Amino acid sequence: MLKHRGFPGRLAGTDFQFTIRRANPKGVTPITSRKRFRDRKPADRRADTAFMQALWEHFGDQPFERGNLDAGRLSWLFQREVIPAEDPFDPASYDALLVIDVNAARQSFPDIFDGVR
């Protein structure tokens, strides 16, 4: 499992986790697409924004390996702002390649992309 050095481990001051420390010995947690409803708590929205910003700052528009990125946090963005970068895609692999869909991310998180072309 690739560890993304320099990537924030969590949202500061909260328990919202962005990375995991070690591989799950019981098996890899698969990435799934979770529905985001309008009535989500503000803290959840802040966590999504901070995670998306960290992804953008760390990887930009280039494909990246899932590695130690938290499956739960990725699942809130998966199939919308973060999409598979390979076909076939294995959602239960630490080696799976993902990429940011810049157009979708720009619509969902406009503050992150202000001034970015």
CSV table of N, CA, C and O in Angstrom, one decimal:
chain,number,residue,atom,x,y,z
A,1,MET,N,0.8,-1.2,0.0
A,1,MET,CA,0.0,0.0,0.0
A,1,MET,C,0.9,1.2,0.0
A,1,MET,O,1.7,1.4,0.9
A,2,LEU,N,0.7,2.1,-1.0
A,2,LEU,CA,1.4,3.3,-1.1
A,2,LEU,C,0.9,4.3,-0.1
A,2,LEU,O,-0.3,4.5,0.1
A,3,LYS,N,1.9,4.9,0.7
A,3,LYS,CA,1.5,6.0,1.6
A,3,LYS,C,1.8,7.3,1.0
A,3,LYS,O,3.0,7.6,0.5
A,4,HIS,N,0.9,8.1,0.9
A,4,HIS,CA,1.0,9.5,0.3
A,4,HIS,C,1.6,10.4,1.3
A,4,HIS,O,0.9,11.0,2.2
A,5,ARG,N,2.9,10.6,1.2
A,5,ARG,CA,3.6,11.5,2.1
A,5,ARG,C,3.2,12.9,1.9
A,5,ARG,O,3.0,13.4,0.8
A,6,GLY,N,3.0,13.6,3.0
A,6,GLY,CA,2.6,15.0,2.9
A,6,GLY,C,1.1,15.3,2.8
A,6,GLY,O,0.7,16.4,2.9
A,7,PHE,N,0.3,14.2,2.6
A,7,PHE,CA,-1.1,14.3,2.5
A,7,PHE,C,-1.7,14.4,3.9
A,7,PHE,O,-1.2,13.7,4.8
A,8,PRO,N,-2.6,15.4,4.2
A,8,PRO,CA,-3.1,15.5,5.6
A,8,PRO,C,-3.8,14.2,6.1
A,8,PRO,O,-4.5,13.6,5.3
A,9,GLY,N,-3.6,13.8,7.3
A,9,GLY,CA,-4.2,12.6,7.8
A,9,GLY,C,-5.6,12.8,8.2
A,9,GLY,O,-6.4,11.8,8.2
A,10,ARG,N,-6.0,14.0,8.5
A,10,ARG,CA,-7.4,14.2,8.9
A,10,ARG,C,-7.7,15.7,8.8
A,10,ARG,O,-6.8,16.5,8.7
A,11,LEU,N,-9.0,16.1,9.0
A,11,LEU,CA,-9.4,17.5,9.0
A,11,LEU,C,-9.1,18.0,10.4
A,11,LEU,O,-9.5,17.4,11.4
A,12,ALA,N,-8.3,19.0,10.5
A,12,ALA,CA,-7.8,19.6,11.8
A,12,ALA,C,-9.0,19.8,12.7
A,12,ALA,O,-10.0,20.4,12.3
A,13,GLY,N,-8.8,19.4,13.9
A,13,GLY,CA,-9.8,19.7,15.0
A,13,GLY,C,-11.0,18.7,15.0
A,13,GLY,O,-12.0,19.0,15.7
A,14,THR,N,-11.0,17.7,14.1
A,14,THR,CA,-12.1,16.8,14.0
A,14,THR,C,-11.6,15.4,13.9
A,14,THR,O,-10.4,15.1,13.9
A,15,ASP,N,-12.6,14.4,13.9
A,15,ASP,CA,-12.2,13.0,13.7
A,15,ASP,C,-12.5,12.6,12.3
A,15,ASP,O,-12.5,11.4,12.0
A,16,PHE,N,-12.6,13.5,11.3
A,16,PHE,CA,-12.8,13.1,9.9
A,16,PHE,C,-11.4,12.7,9.4
A,16,PHE,O,-10.5,13.5,9.2
A,17,GLN,N,-11.3,11.4,9.1
A,17,GLN,CA,-10.0,10.8,8.7
A,17,GLN,C,-9.9,10.9,7.2
A,17,GLN,O,-10.8,10.7,6.4
A,18,PHE,N,-8.7,11.3,6.7
A,18,PHE,CA,-8.4,11.4,5.3
A,18,PHE,C,-7.5,10.2,4.8
A,18,PHE,O,-7.6,9.8,3.6
A,19,THR,N,-6.6,9.7,5.7
A,19,THR,CA,-5.8,8.6,5.4
A,19,THR,C,-5.9,7.5,6.4
A,19,THR,O,-6.3,7.7,7.5
A,20,ILE,N,-5.4,6.3,6.1
A,20,ILE,CA,-5.3,5.2,7.0
A,20,ILE,C,-3.8,4.9,7.3
A,20,ILE,O,-3.0,5.2,6.5
A,21,ARG,N,-3.5,4.4,8.4
A,21,ARG,CA,-2.2,4.1,8.8
A,21,ARG,C,-1.6,2.9,8.2
A,21,ARG,O,-0.4,2.8,7.9
A,22,ARG,N,-2.4,1.8,8.2
A,22,ARG,CA,-1.9,0.5,7.7
A,22,ARG,C,-3.0,-0.2,6.9
A,22,ARG,O,-4.2,0.1,7.1
A,23,ALA,N,-2.6,-1.1,6.1
A,23,ALA,CA,-3.6,-1.9,5.3
A,23,ALA,C,-4.5,-2.7,6.3
A,23,ALA,O,-4.1,-3.2,7.3
A,24,ASN,N,-5.8,-2.9,5.9
A,24,ASN,CA,-6.7,-3.7,6.7
A,24,ASN,C,-6.4,-5.2,6.6
A,24,ASN,O,-6.4,-5.7,5.5
A,25,PRO,N,-6.0,-5.8,7.7
A,25,PRO,CA,-5.7,-7.3,7.6
A,25,PRO,C,-6.9,-8.1,7.2
A,25,PRO,O,-6.7,-9.3,6.7
A,26,LYS,N,-8.1,-7.7,7.3
A,26,LYS,CA,-9.3,-8.4,7.0
A,26,LYS,C,-9.6,-8.3,5.5
A,26,LYS,O,-10.6,-8.9,5.0
A,27,GLY,N,-8.9,-7.4,4.8
A,27,GLY,CA,-9.2,-7.1,3.4
A,27,GLY,C,-9.4,-5.7,3.1
A,27,GLY,O,-9.7,-4.9,4.1
A,28,VAL,N,-9.3,-5.3,1.9
A,28,VAL,CA,-9.4,-3.9,1.5
A,28,VAL,C,-10.8,-3.4,1.5
A,28,VAL,O,-11.7,-4.1,1.0
A,29,THR,N,-11.1,-2.3,2.1
A,29,THR,CA,-12.5,-1.7,2.1
A,29,THR,C,-12.7,-1.2,0.7
A,29,THR,O,-11.9,-0.3,0.3
A,30,PRO,N,-13.7,-1.6,0.0
A,30,PRO,CA,-14.0,-1.1,-1.3
A,30,PRO,C,-14.5,0.3,-1.3
A,30,PRO,O,-15.2,0.7,-0.4
A,31,ILE,N,-14.2,1.0,-2.4
A,31,ILE,CA,-14.7,2.4,-2.6
A,31,ILE,C,-16.1,2.2,-3.2
A,31,ILE,O,-16.2,1.4,-4.2
A,32,THR,N,-17.1,2.9,-2.7
A,32,THR,CA,-18.4,2.8,-3.3
A,32,THR,C,-18.9,4.3,-3.5
A,32,THR,O,-18.3,5.2,-2.9
A,33,SER,N,-19.9,4.5,-4.3
A,33,SER,CA,-20.5,5.8,-4.5
A,33,SER,C,-21.5,6.1,-3.4
A,33,SER,O,-22.5,5.4,-3.4
A,34,ARG,N,-21.3,7.1,-2.6
A,34,ARG,CA,-22.3,7.5,-1.6
A,34,ARG,C,-23.1,8.7,-2.1
A,34,ARG,O,-22.5,9.6,-2.6
A,35,LYS,N,-24.3,8.7,-1.8
A,35,LYS,CA,-25.2,9.8,-2.2
A,35,LYS,C,-25.0,11.0,-1.2
A,35,LYS,O,-25.1,10.7,0.0
A,36,ARG,N,-24.8,12.2,-1.6
A,36,ARG,CA,-24.7,13.3,-0.8
A,36,ARG,C,-26.0,14.1,-0.8
A,36,ARG,O,-26.4,14.6,-1.9
A,37,PHE,N,-26.7,14.2,0.3
A,37,PHE,CA,-27.9,14.9,0.4
A,37,PHE,C,-27.7,16.4,0.8
A,37,PHE,O,-26.7,16.7,1.4
A,38,ARG,N,-28.6,17.2,0.4
A,38,ARG,CA,-28.5,18.7,0.7
A,38,ARG,C,-28.5,19.0,2.2
A,38,ARG,O,-28.0,20.0,2.6
A,39,ASP,N,-29.1,18.1,3.0
A,39,ASP,CA,-29.2,18.4,4.4
A,39,ASP,C,-28.1,17.8,5.2
A,39,ASP,O,-28.2,17.7,6.4
A,40,ARG,N,-26.9,17.5,4.6
A,40,ARG,CA,-25.8,17.1,5.3
A,40,ARG,C,-25.3,18.1,6.3
A,40,ARG,O,-25.4,19.3,6.1
A,41,LYS,N,-24.7,17.7,7.4
A,41,LYS,CA,-24.2,18.6,8.4
A,41,LYS,C,-23.1,19.5,7.9
A,41,LYS,O,-22.3,19.0,7.0
A,42,PRO,N,-23.0,20.7,8.4
A,42,PRO,CA,-21.9,21.6,7.9
A,42,PRO,C,-20.5,21.0,8.1
A,42,PRO,O,-19.6,21.2,7.3
A,43,ALA,N,-20.3,20.2,9.2
A,43,ALA,CA,-19.0,19.6,9.4
A,43,ALA,C,-18.7,18.6,8.3
A,43,ALA,O,-17.5,18.5,7.9
A,44,ASP,N,-19.7,17.8,7.9
A,44,ASP,CA,-19.5,16.9,6.8
A,44,ASP,C,-19.1,17.6,5.5
A,44,ASP,O,-18.2,17.1,4.8
A,45,ARG,N,-19.8,18.7,5.2
A,45,ARG,CA,-19.5,19.5,4.0
A,45,ARG,C,-18.0,20.1,4.1
A,45,ARG,O,-17.3,20.1,3.1
A,46,ARG,N,-17.6,20.5,5.3
A,46,ARG,CA,-16.3,21.1,5.4
A,46,ARG,C,-15.2,20.0,5.2
A,46,ARG,O,-14.2,20.2,4.6
A,47,ALA,N,-15.5,18.8,5.7
A,47,ALA,CA,-14.6,17.6,5.5
A,47,ALA,C,-14.5,17.3,4.0
A,47,ALA,O,-13.4,17.0,3.5
A,48,ASP,N,-15.6,17.3,3.3
A,48,ASP,CA,-15.6,17.0,1.8
A,48,ASP,C,-14.7,18.1,1.1
A,48,ASP,O,-13.9,17.7,0.3
A,49,THR,N,-15.0,19.3,1.5
A,49,THR,CA,-14.2,20.4,0.8
A,49,THR,C,-12.7,20.3,1.1
A,49,THR,O,-11.9,20.4,0.2
A,50,ALA,N,-12.4,20.1,2.4
A,50,ALA,CA,-11.0,20.0,2.8
A,50,ALA,C,-10.3,18.8,2.1
A,50,ALA,O,-9.2,18.9,1.6
A,51,PHE,N,-11.0,17.7,2.0
A,51,PHE,CA,-10.4,16.5,1.3
A,51,PHE,C,-10.2,16.7,-0.1
A,51,PHE,O,-9.2,16.4,-0.7
A,52,MET,N,-11.2,17.3,-0.8
A,52,MET,CA,-11.1,17.6,-2.2
A,52,MET,C,-10.0,18.6,-2.5
A,52,MET,O,-9.2,18.4,-3.4
A,53,GLN,N,-9.8,19.6,-1.6
A,53,GLN,CA,-8.7,20.6,-1.7
A,53,GLN,C,-7.4,19.9,-1.6
A,53,GLN,O,-6.4,20.1,-2.3
A,54,ALA,N,-7.3,19.0,-0.6
A,54,ALA,CA,-6.0,18.2,-0.4
A,54,ALA,C,-5.7,17.4,-1.6
A,54,ALA,O,-4.6,17.3,-2.0
A,55,LEU,N,-6.7,16.7,-2.2
A,55,LEU,CA,-6.5,15.9,-3.4
A,55,LEU,C,-6.0,16.8,-4.5
A,55,LEU,O,-5.1,16.4,-5.2
A,56,TRP,N,-6.6,17.9,-4.7
A,56,TRP,CA,-6.3,18.8,-5.8
A,56,TRP,C,-4.8,19.3,-5.6
A,56,TRP,O,-4.0,19.4,-6.6
A,57,GLU,N,-4.5,19.8,-4.4
A,57,GLU,CA,-3.2,20.3,-4.1
A,57,GLU,C,-2.1,19.2,-4.3
A,57,GLU,O,-1.0,19.5,-4.7
A,58,HIS,N,-2.4,18.0,-3.9
A,58,HIS,CA,-1.5,16.9,-3.9
A,58,HIS,C,-1.3,16.3,-5.3
A,58,HIS,O,-0.2,15.9,-5.7
A,59,PHE,N,-2.4,16.1,-6.1
A,59,PHE,CA,-2.4,15.4,-7.3
A,59,PHE,C,-2.7,16.2,-8.5
A,59,PHE,O,-2.4,15.8,-9.7
A,60,GLY,N,-3.5,17.3,-8.4
A,60,GLY,CA,-3.9,18.1,-9.5
A,60,GLY,C,-4.8,17.2,-10.4
A,60,GLY,O,-5.6,16.4,-10.0
A,61,ASP,N,-4.6,17.4,-11.8
A,61,ASP,CA,-5.5,16.6,-12.7
A,61,ASP,C,-4.8,15.3,-13.2
A,61,ASP,O,-5.3,14.7,-14.1
A,62,GLN,N,-3.8,14.9,-12.5
A,62,GLN,CA,-3.0,13.7,-12.8
A,62,GLN,C,-3.6,12.4,-12.1
A,62,GLN,O,-4.1,12.5,-11.0
A,63,PRO,N,-3.6,11.3,-12.8
A,63,PRO,CA,-4.0,10.0,-12.1
A,63,PRO,C,-3.2,9.8,-10.8
A,63,PRO,O,-2.0,10.1,-10.8
A,64,PHE,N,-3.8,9.2,-9.8
A,64,PHE,CA,-3.2,8.9,-8.6
A,64,PHE,C,-3.6,7.5,-8.1
A,64,PHE,O,-4.7,7.1,-8.3
A,65,GLU,N,-2.7,6.9,-7.3
A,65,GLU,CA,-3.0,5.6,-6.7
A,65,GLU,C,-3.8,5.8,-5.4
A,65,GLU,O,-3.5,6.7,-4.7
A,66,ARG,N,-4.8,4.9,-5.2
A,66,ARG,CA,-5.6,5.0,-4.0
A,66,ARG,C,-4.7,5.0,-2.7
A,66,ARG,O,-4.8,5.8,-1.8
A,67,GLY,N,-3.8,4.0,-2.7
A,67,GLY,CA,-2.9,3.9,-1.5
A,67,GLY,C,-3.5,3.9,-0.2
A,67,GLY,O,-4.5,3.2,0.1
A,68,ASN,N,-3.1,4.8,0.7
A,68,ASN,CA,-3.6,4.9,2.0
A,68,ASN,C,-4.7,5.9,2.2
A,68,ASN,O,-5.1,6.3,3.3
A,69,LEU,N,-5.3,6.4,1.1
A,69,LEU,CA,-6.4,7.3,1.2
A,69,LEU,C,-7.6,6.6,1.7
A,69,LEU,O,-7.9,5.4,1.3
A,70,ASP,N,-8.4,7.2,2.7
A,70,ASP,CA,-9.5,6.5,3.3
A,70,ASP,C,-10.6,6.2,2.4
A,70,ASP,O,-11.1,7.1,1.7
A,71,ALA,N,-11.1,5.0,2.3
A,71,ALA,CA,-12.2,4.6,1.4
A,71,ALA,C,-13.5,5.3,1.7
A,71,ALA,O,-14.2,5.7,0.8
A,72,GLY,N,-13.8,5.5,3.0
A,72,GLY,CA,-15.0,6.2,3.4
A,72,GLY,C,-15.0,7.6,2.9
A,72,GLY,O,-16.0,8.1,2.3
A,73,ARG,N,-13.9,8.3,3.0
A,73,ARG,CA,-13.9,9.7,2.6
A,73,ARG,C,-13.9,9.8,1.0
A,73,ARG,O,-14.6,10.6,0.5
A,74,LEU,N,-13.2,8.9,0.4
A,74,LEU,CA,-13.2,8.8,-1.1
A,74,LEU,C,-14.6,8.5,-1.6
A,74,LEU,O,-15.0,9.0,-2.7
A,75,SER,N,-15.3,7.7,-0.9
A,75,SER,CA,-16.7,7.3,-1.3
A,75,SER,C,-17.6,8.4,-1.5
A,75,SER,O,-18.6,8.4,-2.3
A,76,TRP,N,-17.5,9.5,-0.7
A,76,TRP,CA,-18.3,10.7,-0.8
A,76,TRP,C,-18.1,11.4,-2.1
A,76,TRP,O,-19.0,12.2,-2.5
A,77,LEU,N,-16.9,11.2,-2.7
A,77,LEU,CA,-16.6,11.9,-3.9
A,77,LEU,C,-16.6,11.0,-5.2
A,77,LEU,O,-16.6,11.5,-6.3
A,78,PHE,N,-16.6,9.7,-4.9
A,78,PHE,CA,-16.4,8.7,-6.0
A,78,PHE,C,-17.6,8.7,-7.0
A,78,PHE,O,-18.7,8.9,-6.6
A,79,GLN,N,-17.3,8.6,-8.3
A,79,GLN,CA,-18.2,8.6,-9.4
A,79,GLN,C,-18.8,10.0,-9.7
A,79,GLN,O,-19.7,10.2,-10.4
A,80,ARG,N,-18.3,11.0,-9.0
A,80,ARG,CA,-18.7,12.4,-9.3
A,80,ARG,C,-17.4,13.2,-9.5
A,80,ARG,O,-17.0,13.4,-10.6
A,81,GLU,N,-16.8,13.6,-8.4
A,81,GLU,CA,-15.6,14.5,-8.5
A,81,GLU,C,-14.3,13.6,-8.7
A,81,GLU,O,-13.3,14.1,-9.3
A,82,VAL,N,-14.3,12.4,-8.2
A,82,VAL,CA,-13.2,11.5,-8.3
A,82,VAL,C,-13.7,10.2,-9.1
A,82,VAL,O,-14.7,9.6,-8.7
A,83,ILE,N,-13.0,9.9,-10.2
A,83,ILE,CA,-13.5,8.9,-11.1
A,83,ILE,C,-12.3,7.9,-11.3
A,83,ILE,O,-11.2,8.2,-11.1
A,84,PRO,N,-12.7,6.6,-11.7
A,84,PRO,CA,-11.6,5.7,-12.0
A,84,PRO,C,-10.7,6.2,-13.2
A,84,PRO,O,-11.2,6.8,-14.2
A,85,ALA,N,-9.4,5.9,-13.1
A,85,ALA,CA,-8.5,6.3,-14.2
A,85,ALA,C,-8.1,5.1,-15.0
A,85,ALA,O,-7.2,5.2,-15.8
A,86,GLU,N,-8.7,3.9,-14.7
A,86,GLU,CA,-8.3,2.7,-15.4
A,86,GLU,C,-9.5,1.9,-15.7
A,86,GLU,O,-10.5,2.0,-15.0
A,87,ASP,N,-9.4,1.0,-16.7
A,87,ASP,CA,-10.5,0.1,-17.0
A,87,ASP,C,-9.9,-1.2,-17.3
A,87,ASP,O,-9.1,-1.3,-18.2
A,88,PRO,N,-10.2,-2.3,-16.6
A,88,PRO,CA,-11.2,-2.4,-15.5
A,88,PRO,C,-10.7,-1.8,-14.2
A,88,PRO,O,-9.5,-1.7,-14.0
A,89,PHE,N,-11.6,-1.3,-13.4
A,89,PHE,CA,-11.3,-0.7,-12.1
A,89,PHE,C,-11.7,-1.6,-11.0
A,89,PHE,O,-12.8,-2.2,-11.0
A,90,ASP,N,-10.7,-1.8,-10.1
A,90,ASP,CA,-11.0,-2.6,-8.9
A,90,ASP,C,-11.2,-1.7,-7.7
A,90,ASP,O,-10.2,-1.2,-7.2
A,91,PRO,N,-12.4,-1.6,-7.2
A,91,PRO,CA,-12.7,-0.7,-6.1
A,91,PRO,C,-12.1,-1.2,-4.8
A,91,PRO,O,-12.1,-0.5,-3.8
A,92,ALA,N,-11.7,-2.5,-4.7
A,92,ALA,CA,-11.2,-3.1,-3.5
A,92,ALA,C,-9.7,-3.3,-3.7
A,92,ALA,O,-9.2,-4.3,-3.2
A,93,SER,N,-9.0,-2.3,-4.2
A,93,SER,CA,-7.5,-2.5,-4.4
A,93,SER,C,-6.8,-1.2,-4.0
A,93,SER,O,-7.2,-0.1,-4.3
A,94,TYR,N,-5.8,-1.4,-3.2
A,94,TYR,CA,-5.0,-0.2,-2.8
A,94,TYR,C,-4.2,0.4,-4.0
A,94,TYR,O,-3.7,1.5,-4.0
A,95,ASP,N,-4.0,-0.4,-5.0
A,95,ASP,CA,-3.3,0.0,-6.2
A,95,ASP,C,-4.2,0.6,-7.3
A,95,ASP,O,-3.7,1.0,-8.3
A,96,ALA,N,-5.5,0.7,-7.0
A,96,ALA,CA,-6.4,1.3,-8.0
A,96,ALA,C,-6.0,2.7,-8.4
A,96,ALA,O,-5.7,3.5,-7.5
A,97,LEU,N,-6.1,3.1,-9.6
A,97,LEU,CA,-5.8,4.4,-10.1
A,97,LEU,C,-7.1,5.3,-10.2
A,97,LEU,O,-8.1,4.8,-10.7
A,98,LEU,N,-7.1,6.5,-9.6
A,98,LEU,CA,-8.2,7.4,-9.7
A,98,LEU,C,-7.7,8.7,-10.3
A,98,LEU,O,-6.5,9.0,-10.4
A,99,VAL,N,-8.7,9.6,-10.7
A,99,VAL,CA,-8.3,10.9,-11.2
A,99,VAL,C,-9.5,11.8,-10.8
A,99,VAL,O,-10.6,11.4,-10.7
A,100,ILE,N,-9.1,13.1,-10.6
A,100,ILE,CA,-10.1,14.1,-10.4
A,100,ILE,C,-10.8,14.5,-11.7
A,100,ILE,O,-10.1,14.9,-12.6
A,101,ASP,N,-12.1,14.5,-11.7
A,101,ASP,CA,-12.9,15.1,-12.8
A,101,ASP,C,-13.0,16.6,-12.5
A,101,ASP,O,-13.8,17.0,-11.7
A,102,VAL,N,-12.1,17.3,-13.2
A,102,VAL,CA,-11.9,18.7,-12.8
A,102,VAL,C,-13.2,19.5,-13.1
A,102,VAL,O,-13.6,20.4,-12.2
A,103,ASN,N,-14.0,19.2,-14.1
A,103,ASN,CA,-15.2,19.9,-14.4
A,103,ASN,C,-16.2,19.7,-13.3
A,103,ASN,O,-16.9,20.6,-12.8
A,104,ALA,N,-16.4,18.4,-12.9
A,104,ALA,CA,-17.4,18.1,-11.8
A,104,ALA,C,-16.9,18.7,-10.5
A,104,ALA,O,-17.7,19.2,-9.7
A,105,ALA,N,-15.6,18.6,-10.2
A,105,ALA,CA,-15.1,19.2,-9.0
A,105,ALA,C,-15.3,20.7,-8.9
A,105,ALA,O,-15.6,21.3,-7.9
A,106,ARG,N,-15.0,21.3,-10.1
A,106,ARG,CA,-15.2,22.8,-10.1
A,106,ARG,C,-16.6,23.2,-9.9
A,106,ARG,O,-16.8,24.2,-9.2
A,107,GLN,N,-17.6,22.4,-10.3
A,107,GLN,CA,-19.0,22.8,-10.0
A,107,GLN,C,-19.4,22.5,-8.6
A,107,GLN,O,-20.1,23.3,-8.0
A,108,SER,N,-18.9,21.4,-8.0
A,108,SER,CA,-19.2,21.1,-6.6
A,108,SER,C,-18.5,21.9,-5.6
A,108,SER,O,-19.0,22.2,-4.5
A,109,PHE,N,-17.2,22.3,-5.9
A,109,PHE,CA,-16.3,23.0,-4.9
A,109,PHE,C,-15.7,24.2,-5.6
A,109,PHE,O,-14.5,24.2,-5.8
A,110,PRO,N,-16.5,25.2,-6.0
A,110,PRO,CA,-16.0,26.3,-6.8
A,110,PRO,C,-14.9,27.1,-6.0
A,110,PRO,O,-14.0,27.7,-6.6
A,111,ASP,N,-15.0,27.2,-4.7
A,111,ASP,CA,-14.0,28.0,-3.9
A,111,ASP,C,-12.6,27.4,-4.1
A,111,ASP,O,-11.6,28.2,-4.0
A,112,ILE,N,-12.4,26.1,-4.3
A,112,ILE,CA,-11.1,25.5,-4.4
A,112,ILE,C,-10.5,25.9,-5.7
A,112,ILE,O,-9.3,26.1,-5.8
A,113,PHE,N,-11.3,26.0,-6.7
A,113,PHE,CA,-10.8,26.2,-8.1
A,113,PHE,C,-10.8,27.7,-8.6
A,113,PHE,O,-10.6,27.9,-9.7
A,114,ASP,N,-11.1,28.6,-7.7
A,114,ASP,CA,-11.1,30.1,-8.0
A,114,ASP,C,-9.7,30.4,-8.6
A,114,ASP,O,-8.7,30.1,-7.9
A,115,GLY,N,-9.6,30.9,-9.8
A,115,GLY,CA,-8.4,31.3,-10.4
A,115,GLY,C,-7.6,30.2,-11.1
A,115,GLY,O,-6.6,30.5,-11.6
A,116,VAL,N,-8.1,29.0,-11.0
A,116,VAL,CA,-7.5,27.9,-11.7
A,116,VAL,C,-8.2,27.6,-13.0
A,116,VAL,O,-9.4,27.6,-13.1
A,117,ARG,N,-7.4,27.5,-14.1
A,117,ARG,CA,-8.0,27.3,-15.4
A,117,ARG,C,-8.1,25.8,-15.7
A,117,ARG,O,-7.5,25.0,-15.4
